[in-house]
Short mmCIF file of C-alpha atoms in Angstrom, two decimals:
data_model
loop_
_atom_site.label_atom_id
_atom_site.label_comp_id
_atom_site.label_asym_id
_atom_site.label_seq_id
_atom_site.Cartn_x
_atom_site.Cartn_y
_atom_site.Cartn_z
CA MET A 5 0.00 0.00 0.00
CA SER A 6 1.19 3.50 -0.84
CA ARG A 7 1.81 6.28 1.62
CA TYR A 8 0.52 9.69 0.55
CA VAL A 9 2.78 12.63 1.35
CA VAL A 10 0.41 15.60 1.15
CA ILE A 11 2.42 18.79 0.63
CA GLY A 12 0.40 21.82 1.69
CA ALA A 13 -2.00 21.93 4.64
CA GLY A 14 -4.61 24.43 3.48
CA ALA A 15 -8.26 23.70 2.88
CA VAL A 16 -7.69 21.07 0.17
CA GLY A 17 -4.50 19.48 1.50
CA GLY A 18 -5.63 19.46 5.12
CA LEU A 19 -9.00 17.91 4.31
CA LEU A 20 -7.46 15.35 1.96
CA ALA A 21 -4.83 14.23 4.48
CA ALA A 22 -7.40 14.02 7.27
CA GLN A 23 -9.78 11.95 5.16
CA LEU A 24 -7.06 9.57 4.04
CA HIS A 25 -5.93 9.11 7.65
CA LEU A 26 -9.52 8.48 8.81
CA ALA A 27 -9.83 5.84 6.07
CA GLY A 28 -6.78 4.00 7.44
CA ILE A 29 -4.55 4.96 4.51
CA ASP A 30 -0.97 5.80 5.43
CA THR A 31 -0.54 9.57 5.14
CA VAL A 32 1.74 12.37 6.28
CA LEU A 33 0.75 16.02 5.98
CA VAL A 34 3.42 18.64 5.32
CA ALA A 35 2.54 22.00 6.88
CA ARG A 36 4.30 25.18 7.94
CA GLY A 37 3.99 28.14 10.27
CA ALA A 38 0.97 28.46 12.52
CA GLN A 39 -0.82 25.58 10.81
CA LEU A 40 2.07 23.22 11.54
CA ALA A 41 2.23 24.33 15.18
CA ALA A 42 -1.51 23.93 15.70
CA ILE A 43 -1.67 20.45 14.16
CA ARG A 44 1.34 19.30 16.17
CA ALA A 45 -0.24 20.61 19.35
CA GLY A 46 -3.74 19.22 18.95
CA GLY A 47 -4.32 17.46 15.64
CA LEU A 48 -6.29 18.83 12.69
CA ARG A 49 -9.90 19.74 13.47
CA ILE A 50 -12.33 19.15 10.59
CA ARG A 51 -15.49 21.12 11.28
CA ARG A 52 -18.54 19.45 9.77
CA PRO A 53 -22.32 20.06 9.78
CA HIS A 54 -22.97 17.34 12.34
CA GLY A 55 -19.92 17.69 14.58
CA ASP A 56 -16.15 18.01 14.49
CA ASP A 57 -13.46 15.41 13.94
CA VAL A 58 -10.06 16.02 15.55
CA VAL A 59 -7.72 13.99 13.35
CA PRO A 60 -4.27 13.02 14.66
CA VAL A 61 -2.77 12.97 11.16
CA PRO A 62 1.04 12.69 11.18
CA VAL A 63 2.54 16.06 10.30
CA ALA A 64 5.97 17.25 9.18
CA GLY A 65 7.49 20.67 8.65
CA GLY A 66 9.24 19.96 5.34
CA PRO A 67 11.20 17.38 3.33
CA GLY A 68 13.91 17.20 5.95
CA GLU A 69 11.40 15.60 8.34
CA VAL A 70 10.08 12.95 5.91
CA ARG A 71 12.03 9.82 5.03
CA LEU A 72 10.78 9.04 1.54
CA SER A 73 10.53 5.50 0.18
CA THR A 74 9.69 3.98 -3.18
CA ALA A 75 6.14 3.28 -1.94
CA ASP A 76 5.35 6.99 -1.53
CA VAL A 77 3.10 9.18 -3.66
CA LEU A 78 3.65 12.94 -3.47
CA VAL A 79 0.46 15.00 -3.48
CA LEU A 80 1.07 18.66 -4.24
CA ALA A 81 -1.72 20.61 -2.52
CA THR A 82 -0.15 24.06 -2.33
CA LYS A 83 -1.65 27.01 -4.20
CA ALA A 84 -0.50 27.32 -7.81
CA GLN A 85 1.82 30.24 -7.08
CA ASP A 86 3.73 28.11 -4.56
CA ALA A 87 3.89 24.95 -6.65
CA ASP A 88 7.20 25.38 -8.44
CA ALA A 89 9.14 26.03 -5.25
CA ALA A 90 7.58 22.97 -3.63
CA LEU A 91 8.39 20.79 -6.66
CA ALA A 92 12.01 21.91 -6.46
CA ASP A 93 12.14 21.21 -2.72
CA TRP A 94 10.94 17.63 -3.09
CA ALA A 95 12.35 16.48 -6.44
CA TRP A 96 15.91 15.97 -5.29
CA GLN A 97 15.30 14.42 -1.87
CA PRO A 98 16.77 10.93 -1.35
CA VAL A 99 14.35 8.00 -1.57
CA ALA A 100 14.98 4.76 0.29
CA ASP A 101 14.50 1.53 -1.67
CA PRO A 102 13.83 -1.40 0.68
CA THR A 103 14.84 -3.84 -2.09
CA GLY A 104 18.33 -2.38 -2.22
CA GLY A 105 17.97 -1.08 -5.76
CA PRO A 106 19.85 1.88 -7.27
CA ALA A 107 19.76 5.27 -5.63
CA ARG A 108 16.50 7.09 -6.21
CA LEU A 109 15.23 10.62 -5.76
CA GLY A 110 11.90 12.29 -5.15
CA ALA A 111 11.67 12.97 -8.89
CA ASP A 112 11.31 9.19 -9.40
CA LEU A 113 8.09 9.10 -7.36
CA PRO A 114 4.60 9.76 -8.74
CA VAL A 115 3.36 13.29 -8.08
CA LEU A 116 -0.33 14.24 -8.07
CA THR A 117 -0.87 17.97 -8.65
CA LEU A 118 -4.10 19.54 -7.35
CA GLN A 119 -3.70 23.20 -8.32
CA ASN A 120 -6.20 25.44 -10.06
CA GLY A 121 -5.09 26.72 -13.45
CA LEU A 122 -3.23 24.98 -16.27
CA ALA A 123 0.45 25.48 -15.47
CA THR A 124 1.48 23.15 -12.64
CA GLU A 125 1.56 19.90 -14.58
CA GLU A 126 4.00 21.36 -17.13
CA ALA A 127 6.15 22.66 -14.28
CA ALA A 128 6.15 19.21 -12.67
CA LEU A 129 7.31 17.56 -15.91
CA ARG A 130 10.58 19.48 -15.70
CA ARG A 131 11.57 17.31 -12.74
CA PHE A 132 9.14 14.38 -12.33
CA ARG A 133 8.63 11.42 -14.67
CA GLN A 134 5.21 10.39 -13.39
CA VAL A 135 2.85 13.36 -13.26
CA TYR A 136 -0.85 13.00 -12.48
CA GLY A 137 -3.02 16.08 -12.72
CA GLY A 138 -6.03 16.57 -10.50
CA THR A 139 -8.82 19.08 -10.21
CA VAL A 140 -10.86 19.41 -7.04
CA ALA A 141 -14.40 20.63 -6.39
CA VAL A 142 -14.78 21.06 -2.66
CA ALA A 143 -16.52 23.38 -0.22
CA ALA A 144 -13.70 23.75 2.25
CA SER A 145 -12.31 26.74 4.13
CA TYR A 146 -9.06 27.30 5.98
CA LEU A 147 -9.00 30.54 7.96
CA VAL A 148 -8.01 29.45 11.49
CA PRO A 149 -4.79 27.51 12.23
CA GLY A 150 -5.55 23.90 13.03
CA GLU A 151 -9.04 23.97 11.47
CA VAL A 152 -10.61 23.16 8.12
CA VAL A 153 -14.34 23.67 7.62
CA ASN A 154 -16.09 21.19 5.32
CA PRO A 155 -19.88 21.66 4.97
CA SER A 156 -20.33 18.85 2.41
CA HIS A 157 -21.69 15.49 3.53
CA PRO A 158 -21.58 12.52 3.27
CA VAL A 159 -19.29 13.00 0.26
CA VAL A 160 -16.69 15.61 1.22
CA GLY A 161 -15.72 16.72 -2.29
CA ALA A 162 -15.12 15.64 -5.88
CA VAL A 163 -11.81 14.95 -7.61
CA TRP A 164 -10.96 14.27 -11.24
CA LEU A 165 -7.51 12.85 -11.87
CA GLY A 166 -5.45 11.42 -14.70
CA ARG A 167 -1.96 11.00 -16.11
CA TYR A 168 -0.32 14.05 -17.64
CA PRO A 169 0.28 14.42 -20.57
CA ASP A 170 -3.16 12.93 -21.23
CA ARG A 171 -3.10 9.17 -21.56
CA PRO A 172 -4.58 6.21 -19.67
CA ASP A 173 -2.49 4.92 -16.79
CA PRO A 174 -3.32 2.02 -14.43
CA ALA A 175 -1.89 3.79 -11.36
CA GLN A 176 -4.53 6.52 -11.52
CA GLU A 177 -7.21 3.90 -10.90
CA ARG A 178 -5.52 3.03 -7.60
CA PHE A 179 -5.36 6.68 -6.60
CA ALA A 180 -9.05 7.09 -7.42
CA ARG A 181 -9.95 4.05 -5.29
CA ASP A 182 -8.05 5.46 -2.31
CA LEU A 183 -9.73 8.85 -2.65
CA THR A 184 -13.12 7.15 -2.90
CA ALA A 185 -12.36 5.24 0.29
CA ALA A 186 -11.45 8.59 1.87
CA GLY A 187 -14.92 10.02 1.20
CA PHE A 188 -14.44 11.81 -2.11
CA ALA A 189 -16.32 11.33 -5.37
CA ALA A 190 -13.19 10.40 -7.33
CA HIS A 191 -13.19 10.20 -11.13
CA SER A 192 -10.34 8.66 -13.12
CA VAL A 193 -10.27 10.34 -16.54
CA PRO A 194 -8.10 9.92 -19.68
CA ASP A 195 -8.09 13.66 -20.48
CA ILE A 196 -7.30 15.53 -17.28
CA SER A 197 -6.27 18.65 -19.22
CA ALA A 198 -9.87 19.09 -20.40
CA TRP A 199 -11.17 18.84 -16.83
CA LYS A 200 -8.66 21.35 -15.52
CA ALA A 201 -9.64 23.70 -18.34
CA ARG A 202 -13.31 23.36 -17.39
CA LYS A 203 -12.57 24.10 -13.74
CA LEU A 204 -10.63 27.24 -14.70
CA LEU A 205 -13.73 28.60 -16.47
CA GLY A 206 -15.31 28.75 -13.02
CA ASN A 207 -12.18 29.94 -11.22
CA VAL A 208 -11.83 33.08 -13.35
CA ARG A 209 -14.79 34.45 -11.36
CA ASN A 210 -13.20 33.81 -7.95
CA GLY A 211 -11.75 37.30 -7.68
CA LEU A 212 -15.19 38.90 -7.86
CA ASP A 213 -15.57 37.93 -4.18
CA LEU A 214 -13.05 40.65 -3.39
CA LEU A 215 -14.85 43.46 -5.21
CA ASP A 216 -17.81 45.54 -4.10
CA GLY A 217 -20.85 45.68 -6.36
CA THR A 218 -24.38 44.48 -6.89
CA ALA A 219 -25.31 40.89 -7.65
CA GLN A 220 -26.34 41.99 -11.13
CA GLU A 221 -22.97 43.65 -11.76
CA LYS A 222 -21.12 40.56 -10.56
CA THR A 223 -23.21 38.30 -12.78
CA ARG A 224 -22.42 40.46 -15.81
CA ALA A 225 -18.72 40.64 -14.95
CA GLY A 226 -18.62 36.87 -14.52
CA GLU A 227 -20.16 36.39 -17.95
CA LEU A 228 -17.53 38.65 -19.52
CA LEU A 229 -14.66 36.87 -17.73
CA VAL A 230 -15.86 33.47 -18.92
CA ALA A 231 -16.55 34.64 -22.47
CA GLU A 232 -13.00 35.95 -22.76
CA ALA A 233 -11.65 32.67 -21.39
CA GLU A 234 -13.66 30.67 -23.91
CA ALA A 235 -12.37 32.85 -26.76
CA ALA A 236 -8.78 32.38 -25.57
CA TYR A 237 -9.34 28.62 -25.33
CA ALA A 238 -10.72 28.48 -28.86
CA ALA A 239 -7.71 30.36 -30.22
CA ALA A 240 -5.33 28.06 -28.32
CA GLY A 241 -7.10 24.86 -29.41
CA ILE A 242 -8.19 23.96 -25.86
CA THR A 243 -11.46 22.06 -25.51
CA PRO A 244 -12.75 21.92 -21.93
CA ALA A 245 -14.70 18.97 -20.57
CA PRO A 246 -18.49 19.37 -20.78
CA ALA A 247 -19.94 21.57 -18.06
CA GLU A 248 -22.80 19.14 -17.51
CA ALA A 249 -20.38 16.28 -16.84
CA MET A 250 -18.50 18.29 -14.22
CA ARG A 251 -21.74 19.35 -12.54
CA ALA A 252 -22.92 15.73 -12.45
CA GLY A 253 -19.61 14.54 -11.01
CA ALA A 254 -19.68 17.20 -8.29
CA ASP A 255 -23.28 16.71 -7.16
CA LEU A 256 -22.58 17.32 -3.47
CA SER A 257 -24.93 17.97 -0.56
CA PHE A 258 -24.28 20.78 1.91
CA ALA A 259 -25.49 21.78 5.36
CA PRO A 260 -24.60 24.67 7.69
CA VAL A 261 -21.58 24.45 9.96
CA PRO A 262 -22.13 26.43 13.18
CA GLY A 263 -20.34 29.77 13.12
CA HIS A 264 -19.17 29.39 9.52
CA VAL A 265 -20.06 31.87 6.76
CA PRO A 266 -20.31 29.85 3.51
CA GLY A 267 -19.50 30.92 -0.02
CA ARG A 268 -15.97 32.28 0.43
CA LEU A 269 -13.82 30.84 -2.36
CA SER A 270 -10.11 30.06 -2.28
CA THR A 271 -8.99 33.45 -3.63
CA TRP A 272 -10.90 35.32 -0.93
CA GLN A 273 -9.48 32.99 1.74
CA SER A 274 -5.91 33.75 0.63
CA PHE A 275 -6.52 37.50 0.85
CA ALA A 276 -8.21 37.08 4.24
CA ARG A 277 -5.16 35.23 5.60
CA GLY A 278 -2.77 37.77 4.08
CA THR A 279 -1.00 35.16 1.95
CA SER A 280 0.02 35.32 -1.70
CA SER A 281 -2.58 35.51 -4.47
CA GLU A 282 -3.36 32.83 -7.07
CA VAL A 283 -4.94 35.39 -9.45
CA ASP A 284 -1.92 35.29 -11.79
CA HIS A 285 -2.63 31.57 -12.34
CA LEU A 286 -6.38 32.07 -12.86
CA ASN A 287 -7.17 35.28 -14.73
CA GLY A 288 -3.48 35.62 -15.56
CA GLU A 289 -3.58 32.28 -17.37
CA ILE A 290 -6.38 33.56 -19.60
CA VAL A 291 -4.44 36.76 -20.22
CA ARG A 292 -1.37 34.70 -21.20
CA LEU A 293 -3.36 32.57 -23.64
CA GLY A 294 -4.99 35.64 -25.13
CA ARG A 295 -1.69 37.45 -25.62
CA ARG A 296 -0.16 34.44 -27.35
CA ALA A 297 -3.10 34.19 -29.76
CA GLY A 298 -3.78 37.89 -30.22
CA VAL A 299 -7.18 37.61 -28.50
CA PRO A 300 -8.13 40.56 -26.25
CA THR A 301 -8.95 39.72 -22.62
CA PRO A 302 -9.45 43.17 -21.06
CA VAL A 303 -11.75 42.15 -18.21
CA ASN A 304 -9.50 39.31 -17.04
CA GLU A 305 -6.49 41.58 -17.36
CA ARG A 306 -8.18 44.35 -15.39
CA LEU A 307 -9.17 41.96 -12.59
CA GLN A 308 -5.65 40.54 -12.46
CA ARG A 309 -4.14 44.03 -12.26
CA LEU A 310 -6.58 45.26 -9.60
CA LEU A 311 -6.10 42.26 -7.34
CA GLY A 312 -2.36 42.05 -7.96
CA ALA A 313 -1.89 45.63 -6.86
CA GLN A 314 -4.32 45.12 -3.98
CA ALA A 315 -2.30 42.16 -2.69
CA ALA A 316 0.98 44.04 -3.06
CA ALA A 317 -0.46 46.94 -1.04
CA ASP A 318 -1.96 44.57 1.55
CA ALA A 319 -5.30 46.32 0.96
CA PRO A 320 -8.56 44.79 2.28
CA PRO A 321 -11.37 43.17 0.26
CA GLY A 322 -13.76 45.75 -1.12
CA THR A 323 -10.99 48.15 -2.15
CA HIS A 324 -12.24 48.06 -5.75
CA GLN A 325 -15.64 48.04 -7.46
CA VAL A 326 -17.03 45.59 -10.01
CA GLY A 327 -17.83 48.61 -12.14
CA GLU A 328 -14.10 48.97 -12.80
CA LEU A 329 -14.21 45.66 -14.68
CA LEU A 330 -17.31 46.59 -16.64
CA ALA A 331 -15.61 49.86 -17.63
CA ALA A 332 -12.61 47.88 -18.92
CA ASN A 333 -14.93 45.96 -21.24
CA ALA A 334 -16.61 49.17 -22.44
CA VAL A 335 -13.39 50.67 -23.82
CA VAL A 336 -12.41 47.65 -25.96
#
């Protein structure tokens, strides 16, 4: 049986490691800072609609505290902007082979990448032979050290995973079985790039959480962001998975968690914690595709610029208005 080394202890990584541990699957969670200290002191608390689980998942502070073996699977659960540094940290770590085979390194292990956007799998291929992309649909929040809130039940989230570059691979079926045992709706797919592209069409709207405006304005801005993304995809030859298939695969049930305000997406959570922003890998990815193909993406570019400058200035949510995006579209 494999051990999963989950690198990144935010909402996705923390929940995934806790669920694997609860399912009896060997797991170690790699955390840092206040999250590491809190988990070491009292385990990881998963707050659910019908009560909390305090999970004593094994935790480490970095690769120097994990003795890798050939049975391990690395799961990269950092945000996209932190992925390349984490890949570099883990690729060249020594790996023990109990059979006494030749010297191995972390780059010889399978790595499962769970980032939003389209860039992490290509980055992983620079160092790792066996890359498996994943895209996650989950209602999970990490705002307090030592806690992850998960209002979905009994299925905690949905995951699509597959070998990258796209091709069938028997190992992904094993990963999907383990994630299913851990409480996820896990889907093994032969074309993970299409599923990641579909997820990004939703993620380009994440940053609207940080802007002030009416519901009608946000709906219109979201439509413009997605339309630009679809035009950039078409120019780049990218065909996303069908929206209906993703909705069907992520048919989750939710209930209130006491004291938790639902609806705050990952981008908002990062700003709330004062950490780095993933906007460059969401709207910025659409801007990159558009620039390569000569397709204008003014609303995505404006949102990226507003939130990039907001993060650099450590300014609070609500600093900008949705109308600023709609104005960007009007001048095209």
